[in-house]
mmCIF file of C-alpha atoms in Angstrom:
data_model
loop_
_atom_site.group_PDB
_atom_site.id
_atom_site.type_symbol
_atom_site.label_atom_id
_atom_site.label_comp_id
_atom_site.label_asym_id
_atom_site.label_seq_id
_atom_site.Cartn_x
_atom_site.Cartn_y
_atom_site.Cartn_z
ATOM 1 C CA LYS A 20 -10.918 17.299 -5.198
ATOM 2 C CA ARG A 21 -7.915 16.920 -2.927
ATOM 3 C CA MET A 22 -5.508 16.348 -5.816
ATOM 4 C CA LYS A 23 -6.746 19.417 -7.649
ATOM 5 C CA HIS A 24 -6.771 21.568 -4.514
ATOM 6 C CA VAL A 25 -3.138 20.948 -3.534
ATOM 7 C CA ARG A 26 -1.885 20.820 -7.125
ATOM 8 C CA ALA A 27 0.171 17.713 -6.465
ATOM 9 C CA GLN A 28 2.049 16.421 -9.480
ATOM 10 C CA SER A 29 2.031 12.805 -8.343
ATOM 11 C CA LEU A 30 0.485 10.363 -5.921
ATOM 12 C CA LEU A 31 2.658 7.869 -4.032
ATOM 13 C CA ILE A 32 1.405 4.668 -2.525
ATOM 14 C CA GLY A 33 3.080 1.751 -0.819
ATOM 15 C CA VAL A 34 1.769 -1.473 -2.340
ATOM 16 C CA SER A 35 2.204 -4.661 -0.329
ATOM 17 C CA GLY A 36 -0.016 -7.011 -2.293
ATOM 18 C CA GLY A 37 -2.505 -7.026 0.584
ATOM 19 C CA LEU A 38 -6.139 -5.961 0.658
ATOM 20 C CA ASP A 39 -5.823 -2.356 1.838
ATOM 21 C CA SER A 40 -3.080 -1.192 -0.511
ATOM 22 C CA THR A 41 -4.817 -2.998 -3.381
ATOM 23 C CA LEU A 42 -8.066 -1.110 -2.826
ATOM 24 C CA ALA A 43 -6.288 2.224 -2.379
ATOM 25 C CA LEU A 44 -4.385 1.733 -5.644
ATOM 26 C CA LEU A 45 -7.539 0.752 -7.549
ATOM 27 C CA ILE A 46 -9.330 3.856 -6.265
ATOM 28 C CA ALA A 47 -6.327 6.031 -7.155
ATOM 29 C CA CYS A 48 -6.415 4.705 -10.722
ATOM 30 C CA ARG A 49 -10.119 5.469 -11.026
ATOM 31 C CA VAL A 50 -9.511 9.009 -9.713
ATOM 32 C CA TYR A 51 -6.753 9.600 -12.254
ATOM 33 C CA ASP A 52 -8.918 8.181 -15.034
ATOM 34 C CA ASN A 53 -11.761 10.537 -14.040
ATOM 35 C CA MET A 54 -9.352 13.498 -13.991
ATOM 36 C CA LYS A 55 -8.055 12.386 -17.413
ATOM 37 C CA GLN A 56 -4.545 12.324 -15.978
ATOM 38 C CA SER A 57 -1.916 9.715 -16.799
ATOM 39 C CA ARG A 58 -1.688 6.771 -14.409
ATOM 40 C CA LYS A 59 2.097 7.110 -14.776
ATOM 41 C CA ASP A 60 1.766 9.989 -12.279
ATOM 42 C CA ILE A 61 0.802 7.397 -9.669
ATOM 43 C CA ILE A 62 4.055 6.100 -8.216
ATOM 44 C CA ALA A 63 3.410 2.688 -6.697
ATOM 45 C CA VAL A 64 6.213 1.480 -4.468
ATOM 46 C CA THR A 65 6.624 -2.067 -3.271
ATOM 47 C CA MET A 66 9.079 -2.387 -0.399
ATOM 48 C CA PRO A 67 9.816 -6.036 0.348
ATOM 49 C CA GLY A 68 10.975 -6.559 3.902
ATOM 50 C CA LEU A 69 12.094 -9.277 6.237
ATOM 51 C CA HIS A 70 9.083 -11.560 5.719
ATOM 52 C CA THR A 71 7.681 -10.569 2.328
ATOM 53 C CA SER A 72 6.603 -13.713 0.495
ATOM 54 C CA ALA A 73 7.376 -14.282 -3.183
ATOM 55 C CA HIS A 74 3.637 -14.733 -3.850
ATOM 56 C CA THR A 75 2.657 -11.403 -2.244
ATOM 57 C CA LYS A 76 5.466 -9.547 -4.007
ATOM 58 C CA LYS A 77 4.451 -11.092 -7.352
ATOM 59 C CA ASN A 78 0.816 -10.043 -6.818
ATOM 60 C CA ALA A 79 1.878 -6.484 -6.019
ATOM 61 C CA LEU A 80 4.137 -6.211 -9.080
ATOM 62 C CA ASP A 81 1.632 -7.890 -11.415
ATOM 63 C CA MET A 82 -1.138 -5.552 -10.277
ATOM 64 C CA MET A 83 0.987 -2.388 -10.562
ATOM 65 C CA ASN A 84 2.235 -3.339 -14.028
ATOM 66 C CA SER A 85 -1.284 -4.246 -15.215
ATOM 67 C CA LEU A 86 -2.620 -0.897 -14.037
ATOM 68 C CA GLY A 87 0.046 1.053 -15.942
ATOM 69 C CA VAL A 88 1.310 3.055 -12.969
ATOM 70 C CA THR A 89 4.954 3.950 -12.351
ATOM 71 C CA VAL A 90 6.470 1.013 -10.484
ATOM 72 C CA LEU A 91 9.292 1.259 -7.968
ATOM 73 C CA GLU A 92 10.712 -1.656 -6.025
ATOM 74 C CA ILE A 93 12.819 -0.738 -2.999
ATOM 75 C CA ASP A 94 14.170 -3.578 -0.886
ATOM 76 C CA ILE A 95 14.195 -2.364 2.725
ATOM 77 C CA ASN A 96 16.023 -5.324 4.279
ATOM 78 C CA ASN A 97 19.456 -3.670 4.635
ATOM 79 C CA HIS A 98 17.904 -0.373 5.743
ATOM 80 C CA VAL A 99 15.955 -2.108 8.516
ATOM 81 C CA LYS A 100 18.935 -4.222 9.599
ATOM 82 C CA GLU A 101 21.108 -1.104 9.851
ATOM 83 C CA HIS A 102 18.444 0.566 11.956
ATOM 84 C CA PHE A 103 18.342 -2.447 14.275
ATOM 85 C CA LYS A 104 22.091 -2.023 14.780
ATOM 86 C CA LEU A 105 21.643 1.678 15.563
ATOM 87 C CA ILE A 106 19.116 0.972 18.311
ATOM 88 C CA ASP A 107 20.865 -2.183 19.573
ATOM 89 C CA HIS A 108 18.053 -4.548 18.628
ATOM 90 C CA ASP A 109 19.125 -8.120 17.852
ATOM 91 C CA GLY A 110 17.097 -8.124 14.586
ATOM 92 C CA VAL A 111 15.820 -11.602 15.439
ATOM 93 C CA THR A 112 13.309 -11.081 18.227
ATOM 94 C CA GLU A 113 9.991 -10.484 16.457
ATOM 95 C CA ASP A 114 8.634 -7.997 18.962
ATOM 96 C CA ILE A 115 6.773 -4.733 18.422
ATOM 97 C CA THR A 116 10.046 -2.928 17.676
ATOM 98 C CA TYR A 117 10.802 -5.454 14.935
ATOM 99 C CA GLU A 118 7.405 -4.950 13.266
ATOM 100 C CA ASN A 119 7.147 -1.184 13.696
ATOM 101 C CA THR A 120 10.659 -0.501 12.393
ATOM 102 C CA GLN A 121 9.627 -1.886 9.007
ATOM 103 C CA ALA A 122 6.379 0.139 8.903
ATOM 104 C CA ARG A 123 8.191 3.350 9.825
ATOM 105 C CA ALA A 124 10.960 2.719 7.283
ATOM 106 C CA ARG A 125 8.353 2.311 4.546
ATOM 107 C CA THR A 126 6.582 5.511 5.579
ATOM 108 C CA MET A 127 9.829 7.508 5.650
ATOM 109 C CA ILE A 128 10.670 6.295 2.144
ATOM 110 C CA LEU A 129 7.200 7.197 0.834
ATOM 111 C CA MET A 130 7.268 10.661 2.446
ATOM 112 C CA ASN A 131 10.719 11.411 1.023
ATOM 113 C CA LEU A 132 9.678 10.206 -2.431
ATOM 114 C CA ALA A 133 6.567 12.418 -2.199
ATOM 115 C CA ASN A 134 8.808 15.406 -1.501
ATOM 116 C CA LYS A 135 11.079 14.440 -4.401
ATOM 117 C CA HIS A 136 8.155 14.084 -6.844
ATOM 118 C CA ASN A 137 5.959 16.947 -5.539
ATOM 119 C CA GLY A 138 3.338 14.427 -4.568
ATOM 120 C CA LEU A 139 1.005 13.196 -1.872
ATOM 121 C CA VAL A 140 1.317 9.924 0.008
ATOM 122 C CA LEU A 141 -1.913 7.966 -0.236
ATOM 123 C CA GLY A 142 -2.587 6.077 2.976
ATOM 124 C CA THR A 143 -3.933 2.544 2.875
ATOM 125 C CA GLY A 144 -5.154 1.819 6.422
ATOM 126 C CA ASP A 145 -8.823 0.867 6.782
ATOM 127 C CA LEU A 146 -11.457 1.742 9.393
ATOM 128 C CA SER A 147 -11.109 -1.579 11.235
ATOM 129 C CA GLU A 148 -7.365 -1.074 11.695
ATOM 130 C CA MET A 149 -7.782 2.518 12.803
ATOM 131 C CA ALA A 150 -10.625 1.753 15.216
ATOM 132 C CA LEU A 151 -8.782 -1.198 16.759
ATOM 133 C CA GLY A 152 -5.455 0.627 16.987
ATOM 134 C CA TRP A 153 -3.608 -1.727 14.625
ATOM 135 C CA CYS A 154 -1.898 1.091 12.734
ATOM 136 C CA THR A 155 1.735 1.812 13.566
ATOM 137 C CA TYR A 156 2.098 5.354 14.908
ATOM 138 C CA ASN A 157 4.301 7.342 12.503
ATOM 139 C CA GLY A 158 4.181 4.265 10.281
ATOM 140 C CA ASP A 159 1.248 2.963 8.250
ATOM 141 C CA GLN A 160 -1.100 5.278 10.172
ATOM 142 C CA MET A 161 0.573 8.325 8.637
ATOM 143 C CA SER A 162 -0.137 9.727 5.190
ATOM 144 C CA MET A 163 -1.136 12.924 3.479
ATOM 145 C CA TYR A 164 -4.508 11.503 2.485
ATOM 146 C CA SER A 165 -6.048 8.246 3.667
ATOM 147 C CA ILE A 166 -8.582 6.900 1.194
ATOM 148 C CA ASN A 167 -9.660 3.718 3.068
ATOM 149 C CA VAL A 168 -10.071 5.156 6.555
ATOM 150 C CA GLY A 169 -13.885 5.073 6.380
ATOM 151 C CA ILE A 170 -14.101 1.509 5.032
ATOM 152 C CA PRO A 171 -14.199 -1.565 7.325
ATOM 153 C CA LYS A 172 -12.004 -4.550 6.370
ATOM 154 C CA THR A 173 -14.973 -6.723 5.354
ATOM 155 C CA LEU A 174 -16.087 -4.084 2.870
ATOM 156 C CA VAL A 175 -12.519 -3.760 1.522
ATOM 157 C CA ARG A 176 -12.657 -7.435 0.502
ATOM 158 C CA PHE A 177 -16.087 -6.964 -1.131
ATOM 159 C CA MET A 178 -14.941 -3.883 -3.062
ATOM 160 C CA ILE A 179 -11.867 -5.664 -4.445
ATOM 161 C CA HIS A 180 -14.054 -8.563 -5.546
ATOM 162 C CA ASN A 181 -16.447 -6.126 -7.247
ATOM 163 C CA TYR A 182 -13.567 -4.406 -9.060
ATOM 164 C CA ALA A 183 -12.207 -7.800 -10.131
ATOM 165 C CA MET A 184 -15.506 -9.004 -11.547
ATOM 166 C CA HIS A 185 -16.806 -5.797 -13.127
ATOM 167 C CA LYS A 186 -14.056 -3.280 -13.832
ATOM 168 C CA PHE A 187 -10.871 -4.943 -15.017
ATOM 169 C CA SER A 188 -9.548 -7.316 -17.673
ATOM 170 C CA GLU A 189 -8.973 -11.010 -17.145
ATOM 171 C CA GLY A 190 -5.243 -10.720 -16.321
ATOM 172 C CA LEU A 191 -5.764 -8.159 -13.586
ATOM 173 C CA ARG A 192 -8.923 -9.963 -12.458
ATOM 174 C CA ASP A 193 -6.873 -13.086 -11.714
ATOM 175 C CA THR A 194 -4.360 -11.082 -9.673
ATOM 176 C CA LEU A 195 -7.127 -9.342 -7.701
ATOM 177 C CA ILE A 196 -8.814 -12.672 -6.924
ATOM 178 C CA SER A 197 -5.433 -14.046 -5.816
ATOM 179 C CA ILE A 198 -4.936 -11.065 -3.482
ATOM 180 C CA GLN A 199 -8.457 -11.437 -2.136
ATOM 181 C CA SER A 200 -8.147 -15.171 -1.447
ATOM 182 C CA LYS A 201 -4.578 -14.981 -0.080
ATOM 183 C CA ASN A 202 -5.660 -12.412 2.504
ATOM 184 C CA ARG A 203 -8.868 -14.165 3.608
ATOM 185 C CA ARG A 204 -7.468 -14.937 7.078
ATOM 186 C CA CYS A 205 -7.231 -11.181 7.836
ATOM 187 C CA ASP A 206 -10.957 -11.022 8.643
ATOM 188 C CA ARG A 207 -10.880 -13.711 11.309
#
């Protein structure tokens, strides 16, 4: 309903290869399928940063390519390092500034791409993160529509497993199971 109401031409989502962005992207694909609209109008953006693992990045790219969405990869390392220089942060101390700078950089990129493509940014944060205050203000907490905000983290894991086992082909199923098992420690 939201997509039809605002007449957005695209949907943008930051995909990390983690649980929340995985579920949000899967739901977005189902919405586009139900609207009989091309998944190419979903612009999935992976933005590897200072500690993005090769495994997580591979999962994100494999999933996006398997789903047939438009894939963008934007390395944010130089952008974040330049910002650290601007605010006189050493870029080494892994404090709250270090973490939040990356989240805010990703959000700024998504918002600007949404403007460029007449789209909406689909948020990925879940209910557990929002309730516990784990979302970065003006970072991953900010979007034009947040699809997971009513879903606790434990249910996110269950939903991804259900999608893997009942909705998608073997290739994507393997990637979804990899994402689910790689992120198991998030619930502890």
